[in-house]
Amino acid sequence: MGNILEVKNVSKYFGDFTAVKDVDFVVEEGGFFSILGSSGCGKTTLLRMIAGFLHESEGEIIIRGESMKGIPPEKRPVNIVFQTLALFPMMNVRENVAFGLKRQKLDKTEIDSRVNEMLSRVGLQGFEKKKVTELSGGQRQRVAIARSLVMKPSILLLDEPLGALDRKLREHMKVELKLLQKEIGTTFIYITHDQSEALVMSDKIAVMHEGQFEQIDTPRNLYKNPKTAFVAGFVGDSNRFELSSQEAESLTTTGGWTVSKPGIEKADLMFIRPEALILYPTEGDNDFEYFDVTIKTILFDGSNTKLSTIVNGSDEELLISLPQNAQFESLQEGDSIPIGIHRDDLKCY
Ligand code: ATP
């Protein structure tokens, strides 16, 4: 399938302040594309430019091959779901979902059939007559999404729509939203500061930082091969080390731990995923770095066990994730244990 959206070198300035800087990307039709970044990085500004509520200072936005220059929000083939949902509290579920179609003055039979179909798609049959104030957070969410999707937008823009829900409901809605998107096939552009939402739901994620895109990739690649130090630190958990010296292939951290990494150029930072570390490795593989650590604390959180350790002969703390179902119950605080890591998993920047 082709690209439904092209954002070409778009920047947005508010006076002297650059909120979005030279952002350039495409979104494939039918995809679930997330823009992930911390508060203030420019996500909402970018979304508002795609929706047409804000004008880009530079660059161009193209939807379905057509430039959006000068096209007002209501004429763009996009719809937006806000974090606040913005439902009409005095209306029931059916009236909320039918609202946009009525404004388009479609005939009643068409409105009824589109609303019915959409309510059944989002699993809200039987709720037609309920006031939205009588619904749960998750049900309100689905009304907001149905109200947008019933307009048949080419692209649905979602601005942190799970932000107001409690943790359990968010976990559930993540899966529901992904399934809904796959079933309906509408392109979703989803903005969030929550990396686990982005990783679970998306086909592609753009990581945004200070108005710029750092990396656009599949969730798996983003996690496995972060291109920048920012992405390595922002997506997933990592041990982070500052490097104080480098001699040929030997890197030494400020806490005095030395590892070797062939082919490395100048680096200042090193990141290691807690789950990339292997306990009691079989030694002798040249691609691996072997060393010993001393266990400081054992952290058990129900589904996972992590070890907080110190690398022997240094001051460096190292968090290690134990594989699930691993039989390491005999481990004790104070134990010194051998560790191995593939040198590809020493990520240096
Ligand atoms: P959040 O997740 O907190 O909503 P965000 O990534 O969506 O953050 P934006 O709302 O896009 O961030 O804002 C990016 C930056 O642009 C912020 O520093 C914000 O203060 C600034 N900004 C946004 N709108 C305006 C405006 N109308 N005038 C001046 N500065 C603005």
Short mmCIF file of C-alpha atoms and ligand atoms in Angstrom, two decimals:
data_model
loop_
_atom_site.label_atom_id
_atom_site.label_comp_id
_atom_site.label_asym_id
_atom_site.label_seq_id
_atom_site.Cartn_x
_atom_site.Cartn_y
_atom_site.Cartn_z
CA MET A 1 0.00 0.00 0.00
CA GLY A 2 1.09 3.57 -0.64
CA ASN A 3 1.73 6.43 1.70
CA ILE A 4 -1.37 8.15 2.98
CA LEU A 5 0.52 10.97 4.67
CA GLU A 6 3.72 12.78 3.74
CA VAL A 7 5.13 15.37 6.11
CA LYS A 8 7.86 17.20 4.22
CA ASN A 9 10.48 19.16 6.16
CA VAL A 10 7.90 20.73 8.44
CA SER A 11 8.93 23.29 11.07
CA LYS A 12 6.85 25.38 13.44
CA TYR A 13 8.10 28.53 15.15
CA PHE A 14 6.30 30.39 17.93
CA GLY A 15 8.19 33.69 17.83
CA ASP A 16 11.83 32.79 18.56
CA PHE A 17 10.92 29.34 19.84
CA THR A 18 11.17 26.33 17.56
CA ALA A 19 8.50 23.81 18.59
CA VAL A 20 8.92 21.48 15.58
CA LYS A 21 12.13 21.38 13.59
CA ASP A 22 12.46 20.01 10.08
CA VAL A 23 10.36 16.91 10.62
CA ASP A 24 10.19 14.66 7.57
CA PHE A 25 8.33 11.35 7.41
CA VAL A 26 5.71 9.28 5.63
CA VAL A 27 2.93 7.09 7.00
CA GLU A 28 1.77 4.03 5.09
CA GLU A 29 -1.92 3.54 4.48
CA GLY A 30 -3.53 1.25 7.06
CA GLY A 31 -0.68 1.54 9.54
CA PHE A 32 -0.59 2.31 13.24
CA PHE A 33 2.01 5.06 13.54
CA SER A 34 2.96 6.52 16.93
CA ILE A 35 4.81 9.68 17.80
CA LEU A 36 6.53 9.10 21.12
CA GLY A 37 8.19 11.80 23.20
CA SER A 38 8.21 13.46 26.58
CA SER A 39 6.08 16.43 27.54
CA GLY A 40 6.84 19.57 25.53
CA CYS A 41 8.76 17.87 22.71
CA GLY A 42 6.31 19.11 20.05
CA LYS A 43 3.98 16.13 19.51
CA THR A 44 0.71 18.03 19.88
CA THR A 45 1.97 20.90 17.72
CA LEU A 46 2.77 18.42 14.95
CA LEU A 47 -0.62 16.72 15.28
CA ARG A 48 -2.42 20.06 15.18
CA MET A 49 -0.61 20.95 11.96
CA ILE A 50 -1.70 17.65 10.37
CA ALA A 51 -5.29 18.34 11.51
CA GLY A 52 -5.11 21.90 10.16
CA PHE A 53 -5.63 23.74 13.46
CA LEU A 54 -2.14 25.26 13.15
CA HIS A 55 -0.23 26.38 10.07
CA GLU A 56 3.26 25.07 9.48
CA SER A 57 5.96 27.79 9.36
CA GLU A 58 7.93 25.79 6.80
CA GLY A 59 7.44 22.63 4.80
CA GLU A 60 4.36 20.89 3.51
CA ILE A 61 1.79 18.32 4.59
CA ILE A 62 0.34 16.03 1.93
CA ILE A 63 -2.59 13.67 2.49
CA ARG A 64 -3.51 11.13 -0.19
CA GLY A 65 -1.23 12.94 -2.62
CA GLU A 66 -2.93 16.31 -2.09
CA SER A 67 -1.23 19.31 -0.49
CA MET A 68 -3.08 20.54 2.60
CA LYS A 69 -1.85 24.14 2.16
CA GLY A 70 -4.80 26.44 2.79
CA ILE A 71 -7.23 23.57 3.47
CA PRO A 72 -9.20 24.16 6.71
CA PRO A 73 -9.58 21.41 9.35
CA GLU A 74 -13.16 20.50 8.44
CA LYS A 75 -12.19 19.90 4.80
CA ARG A 76 -9.27 17.58 5.65
CA PRO A 77 -9.85 13.82 5.51
CA VAL A 78 -8.75 13.45 9.15
CA ASN A 79 -10.49 13.25 12.48
CA ILE A 80 -9.07 13.70 15.94
CA VAL A 81 -9.70 12.01 19.31
CA PHE A 82 -8.60 14.20 22.21
CA GLN A 83 -7.40 13.09 25.63
CA THR A 84 -10.39 14.84 27.17
CA LEU A 85 -12.61 12.97 24.67
CA ALA A 86 -14.86 16.07 24.39
CA LEU A 87 -18.09 14.05 24.39
CA PHE A 88 -21.44 15.84 24.77
CA PRO A 89 -22.59 15.02 28.31
CA MET A 90 -26.26 15.79 27.71
CA MET A 91 -26.48 13.42 24.76
CA ASN A 92 -26.77 9.65 24.81
CA VAL A 93 -24.30 7.32 23.10
CA ARG A 94 -26.22 7.18 19.80
CA GLU A 95 -26.60 10.98 19.63
CA ASN A 96 -22.89 11.48 20.31
CA VAL A 97 -21.88 9.09 17.55
CA ALA A 98 -24.47 10.48 15.10
CA PHE A 99 -23.54 14.13 15.74
CA GLY A 100 -21.10 14.67 12.86
CA LEU A 101 -23.27 12.81 10.35
CA LYS A 102 -26.29 14.93 11.28
CA ARG A 103 -24.27 18.07 10.72
CA GLN A 104 -23.48 16.77 7.26
CA LYS A 105 -27.26 16.53 6.79
CA LEU A 106 -27.16 12.91 5.63
CA ASP A 107 -30.49 11.13 5.48
CA LYS A 108 -31.76 9.29 8.54
CA THR A 109 -31.49 5.77 7.11
CA GLU A 110 -27.83 6.25 6.26
CA ILE A 111 -27.06 7.82 9.63
CA ASP A 112 -28.80 4.95 11.44
CA SER A 113 -27.01 2.27 9.51
CA ARG A 114 -23.56 3.87 9.90
CA VAL A 115 -24.06 4.51 13.61
CA ASN A 116 -25.33 0.97 14.22
CA GLU A 117 -22.41 -0.55 12.36
CA MET A 118 -19.88 1.54 14.25
CA LEU A 119 -21.42 0.85 17.65
CA SER A 120 -21.26 -2.84 16.99
CA ARG A 121 -17.63 -2.58 15.79
CA VAL A 122 -16.59 -0.99 19.07
CA GLY A 123 -18.73 -3.38 21.12
CA LEU A 124 -21.31 -0.85 22.31
CA GLN A 125 -24.55 -2.38 21.02
CA GLY A 126 -27.20 -2.13 23.71
CA PHE A 127 -25.68 1.09 25.07
CA GLU A 128 -27.32 3.39 22.50
CA LYS A 129 -29.68 5.09 24.92
CA LYS A 130 -27.26 5.48 27.82
CA LYS A 131 -26.02 8.94 28.73
CA VAL A 132 -22.25 9.16 28.31
CA THR A 133 -22.05 10.22 31.97
CA GLU A 134 -23.37 6.76 32.89
CA LEU A 135 -20.52 4.94 31.12
CA SER A 136 -17.18 3.66 32.40
CA GLY A 137 -13.93 5.33 31.29
CA GLY A 138 -13.24 2.57 28.76
CA GLN A 139 -16.75 2.78 27.31
CA ARG A 140 -16.50 6.58 26.96
CA GLN A 141 -13.23 6.03 25.15
CA ARG A 142 -14.95 3.76 22.68
CA VAL A 143 -17.76 6.28 22.11
CA ALA A 144 -15.16 8.95 21.29
CA ILE A 145 -13.41 6.65 18.84
CA ALA A 146 -16.73 5.55 17.26
CA ARG A 147 -17.77 9.20 16.89
CA SER A 148 -14.58 9.93 14.95
CA LEU A 149 -14.47 6.74 12.88
CA VAL A 150 -18.11 7.02 11.78
CA MET A 151 -17.03 10.05 9.71
CA LYS A 152 -14.80 7.67 7.67
CA PRO A 153 -11.61 9.73 7.96
CA SER A 154 -8.57 8.64 5.93
CA ILE A 155 -6.50 9.20 9.06
CA LEU A 156 -7.53 9.11 12.70
CA LEU A 157 -5.34 11.29 14.91
CA LEU A 158 -5.27 10.28 18.56
CA ASP A 159 -3.85 12.71 21.13
CA GLU A 160 -2.93 10.68 24.24
CA PRO A 161 -6.45 9.20 24.36
CA LEU A 162 -5.63 6.79 27.20
CA GLY A 163 -4.05 9.47 29.36
CA ALA A 164 -7.01 9.90 31.68
CA LEU A 165 -7.61 6.19 32.36
CA ASP A 166 -6.34 4.20 35.32
CA ARG A 167 -3.47 1.78 34.80
CA LYS A 168 -5.48 -1.42 34.49
CA LEU A 169 -7.89 0.04 31.99
CA ARG A 170 -5.02 1.49 29.96
CA GLU A 171 -3.44 -1.97 29.69
CA HIS A 172 -6.73 -3.34 28.44
CA MET A 173 -7.46 -0.46 26.03
CA LYS A 174 -3.99 -0.76 24.48
CA VAL A 175 -4.83 -4.21 23.20
CA GLU A 176 -8.39 -3.20 22.21
CA LEU A 177 -7.21 -0.20 20.24
CA LYS A 178 -4.65 -2.21 18.34
CA LEU A 179 -7.22 -4.89 17.47
CA LEU A 180 -9.77 -2.26 16.45
CA GLN A 181 -7.28 -0.53 14.18
CA LYS A 182 -6.34 -3.81 12.47
CA GLU A 183 -9.99 -4.74 12.00
CA ILE A 184 -11.12 -1.38 10.63
CA GLY A 185 -7.98 -0.68 8.63
CA THR A 186 -8.08 3.13 9.09
CA THR A 187 -4.62 4.69 9.44
CA PHE A 188 -4.01 5.72 13.07
CA ILE A 189 -1.53 8.38 14.14
CA TYR A 190 -1.19 8.15 17.86
CA ILE A 191 0.74 10.49 20.09
CA THR A 192 1.93 9.47 23.52
CA HIS A 193 4.65 9.95 26.10
CA ASP A 194 4.19 6.35 27.25
CA GLN A 195 6.72 4.07 25.59
CA SER A 196 4.91 0.88 26.53
CA GLU A 197 1.74 2.09 24.76
CA ALA A 198 3.76 2.91 21.67
CA LEU A 199 5.70 -0.37 21.69
CA VAL A 200 2.62 -2.55 22.12
CA MET A 201 0.35 -0.90 19.58
CA SER A 202 2.42 0.51 16.75
CA ASP A 203 3.64 -0.75 13.40
CA LYS A 204 6.08 2.18 13.34
CA ILE A 205 7.18 4.64 16.02
CA ALA A 206 8.82 8.03 15.62
CA VAL A 207 10.73 9.10 18.71
CA MET A 208 10.57 12.87 19.07
CA HIS A 209 12.92 15.01 21.14
CA GLU A 210 13.11 18.80 21.32
CA GLY A 211 11.05 19.25 18.17
CA GLN A 212 12.95 16.74 16.05
CA PHE A 213 12.57 13.10 15.11
CA GLU A 214 15.45 11.01 16.48
CA GLN A 215 14.49 7.70 14.88
CA ILE A 216 11.56 6.20 12.97
CA ASP A 217 11.43 2.45 13.20
CA THR A 218 9.48 -0.68 14.07
CA PRO A 219 9.05 -1.19 17.83
CA ARG A 220 11.43 -4.15 17.75
CA ASN A 221 14.21 -2.28 15.91
CA LEU A 222 13.81 0.75 18.09
CA TYR A 223 14.32 -1.41 21.14
CA LYS A 224 17.09 -3.61 19.71
CA ASN A 225 19.02 -0.98 17.77
CA PRO A 226 18.49 2.54 19.09
CA LYS A 227 20.27 4.94 16.74
CA THR A 228 20.93 7.69 19.28
CA ALA A 229 21.76 7.93 22.96
CA PHE A 230 18.44 9.67 23.53
CA VAL A 231 16.47 6.75 22.06
CA ALA A 232 18.57 4.20 23.97
CA GLY A 233 17.80 6.00 27.22
CA PHE A 234 14.16 6.78 26.49
CA VAL A 235 12.82 3.52 25.07
CA GLY A 236 12.89 0.60 27.51
CA ASP A 237 15.05 0.18 30.60
CA SER A 238 18.81 0.48 30.31
CA ASN A 239 21.91 0.69 32.45
CA ARG A 240 23.63 3.92 31.46
CA PHE A 241 27.37 4.52 31.83
CA GLU A 242 29.46 7.58 31.18
CA LEU A 243 32.77 6.76 29.55
CA SER A 244 35.87 8.48 30.87
CA SER A 245 38.52 7.06 28.59
CA GLN A 246 38.96 5.05 25.47
CA GLU A 247 42.07 3.32 24.24
CA ALA A 248 41.74 1.54 20.92
CA GLU A 249 38.96 -0.95 21.59
CA SER A 250 38.95 -0.59 25.38
CA LEU A 251 36.30 1.56 26.99
CA THR A 252 36.49 2.61 30.63
CA THR A 253 33.53 4.01 32.53
CA THR A 254 33.76 6.83 35.08
CA GLY A 255 33.24 4.17 37.76
CA GLY A 256 36.34 2.28 36.59
CA TRP A 257 34.85 -0.65 34.65
CA THR A 258 36.70 -1.57 31.46
CA VAL A 259 35.11 -3.48 28.58
CA SER A 260 36.31 -4.07 25.06
CA LYS A 261 34.29 -3.37 21.95
CA PRO A 262 35.93 -3.99 18.57
CA GLY A 263 35.41 -1.44 15.80
CA ILE A 264 34.21 1.30 18.14
CA GLU A 265 34.73 4.93 17.24
CA LYS A 266 34.75 7.77 19.74
CA ALA A 267 32.03 7.21 22.35
CA ASP A 268 30.89 9.07 25.48
CA LEU A 269 28.04 6.89 26.68
CA MET A 270 27.30 3.19 26.93
CA PHE A 271 23.89 1.57 27.48
CA ILE A 272 23.17 -2.02 28.47
CA ARG A 273 19.71 -3.60 28.66
CA PRO A 274 19.16 -5.46 31.95
CA GLU A 275 17.92 -8.54 30.07
CA ALA A 276 20.96 -8.68 27.76
CA LEU A 277 23.13 -9.85 30.67
CA ILE A 278 23.60 -13.60 31.03
CA LEU A 279 24.24 -15.28 34.38
CA TYR A 280 26.74 -18.16 34.57
CA PRO A 281 27.69 -17.95 30.87
CA THR A 282 29.69 -20.68 29.15
CA GLU A 283 32.98 -18.85 28.64
CA GLY A 284 35.21 -18.90 25.57
CA ASP A 285 33.23 -17.00 22.93
CA ASN A 286 35.30 -14.10 21.55
CA ASP A 287 32.19 -12.06 20.81
CA PHE A 288 31.38 -11.95 24.51
CA GLU A 289 32.63 -9.84 27.39
CA TYR A 290 32.95 -11.82 30.66
CA PHE A 291 33.13 -10.31 34.16
CA ASP A 292 31.96 -10.83 37.74
CA VAL A 293 29.44 -8.87 39.78
CA THR A 294 28.43 -8.86 43.45
CA ILE A 295 24.73 -8.92 44.26
CA LYS A 296 23.57 -5.89 46.30
CA THR A 297 19.83 -6.53 46.37
CA ILE A 298 17.35 -8.94 44.82
CA LEU A 299 14.28 -7.14 43.49
CA PHE A 300 11.21 -9.33 43.03
CA ASP A 301 8.08 -7.65 41.64
CA GLY A 302 5.80 -10.61 41.03
CA SER A 303 6.42 -11.31 37.37
CA ASN A 304 10.11 -10.45 37.19
CA THR A 305 13.22 -10.68 39.29
CA LYS A 306 16.02 -8.18 38.93
CA LEU A 307 19.40 -8.09 40.59
CA SER A 308 20.95 -4.84 41.62
CA THR A 309 24.70 -5.54 41.48
CA ILE A 310 28.13 -3.92 41.52
CA VAL A 311 30.68 -4.84 38.86
CA ASN A 312 33.62 -6.35 40.74
CA GLY A 313 36.73 -4.17 40.77
CA SER A 314 34.72 -1.01 40.01
CA ASP A 315 32.12 1.36 41.45
CA GLU A 316 29.61 0.67 38.70
CA GLU A 317 26.10 -0.44 39.51
CA LEU A 318 24.53 -2.86 37.07
CA LEU A 319 20.88 -3.91 37.00
CA ILE A 320 20.36 -7.44 35.68
CA SER A 321 17.01 -8.92 34.67
CA LEU A 322 16.65 -12.62 35.28
CA PRO A 323 15.00 -14.69 32.57
CA GLN A 324 11.42 -15.71 33.39
CA ASN A 325 11.07 -19.07 35.13
CA ALA A 326 14.81 -19.10 35.80
CA GLN A 327 15.82 -21.28 38.72
CA PHE A 328 18.08 -18.88 40.58
CA GLU A 329 16.38 -19.14 43.94
CA SER A 330 19.65 -19.93 45.68
CA LEU A 331 21.08 -16.49 44.78
CA GLN A 332 21.81 -14.36 47.82
CA GLU A 333 22.83 -10.81 48.54
CA GLY A 334 26.63 -10.62 48.72
CA ASP A 335 27.18 -13.48 46.23
CA SER A 336 29.77 -12.91 43.53
CA ILE A 337 28.57 -14.37 40.21
CA PRO A 338 29.94 -14.56 36.65
CA ILE A 339 28.17 -12.59 33.91
CA GLY A 340 28.48 -12.53 30.13
CA ILE A 341 27.28 -10.07 27.51
CA HIS A 342 27.48 -10.13 23.73
CA ARG A 343 29.55 -7.13 22.66
CA ASP A 344 26.79 -6.12 20.19
CA ASP A 345 24.67 -5.47 23.28
CA LEU A 346 27.15 -2.86 24.57
CA LYS A 347 25.46 0.10 22.87
CA CYS A 348 27.86 3.04 22.60
CA TYR A 349 27.22 6.61 21.44
P1 ATP B 1 2.55 17.46 26.01
O1 ATP B 1 2.70 15.99 25.97
O2 ATP B 1 2.88 18.06 27.33
O3 ATP B 1 1.27 17.97 25.43
P2 ATP B 1 3.86 18.04 23.51
O4 ATP B 1 4.99 17.18 23.13
O5 ATP B 1 2.56 17.75 22.88
O6 ATP B 1 3.72 18.05 25.08
P3 ATP B 1 3.55 20.68 22.43
O7 ATP B 1 2.21 20.96 23.05
O8 ATP B 1 3.57 20.38 20.99
O9 ATP B 1 4.30 19.53 23.22
O10 ATP B 1 4.48 21.92 22.73
C1 ATP B 1 5.83 21.99 22.27
C2 ATP B 1 6.46 23.27 22.76
O11 ATP B 1 5.88 24.38 22.08
C3 ATP B 1 6.26 23.53 24.24
O12 ATP B 1 7.47 24.03 24.76
C4 ATP B 1 5.17 24.57 24.29
O13 ATP B 1 5.32 25.39 25.42
C5 ATP B 1 5.38 25.32 23.00
N1 ATP B 1 4.12 25.87 22.48
C6 ATP B 1 3.04 25.14 22.11
N2 ATP B 1 2.05 25.96 21.64
C7 ATP B 1 2.53 27.23 21.74
C8 ATP B 1 2.00 28.53 21.42
N3 ATP B 1 0.78 28.67 20.89
N4 ATP B 1 2.80 29.59 21.64
C9 ATP B 1 4.04 29.44 22.15
N5 ATP B 1 4.60 28.27 22.46
C10 ATP B 1 3.86 27.17 22.28
#
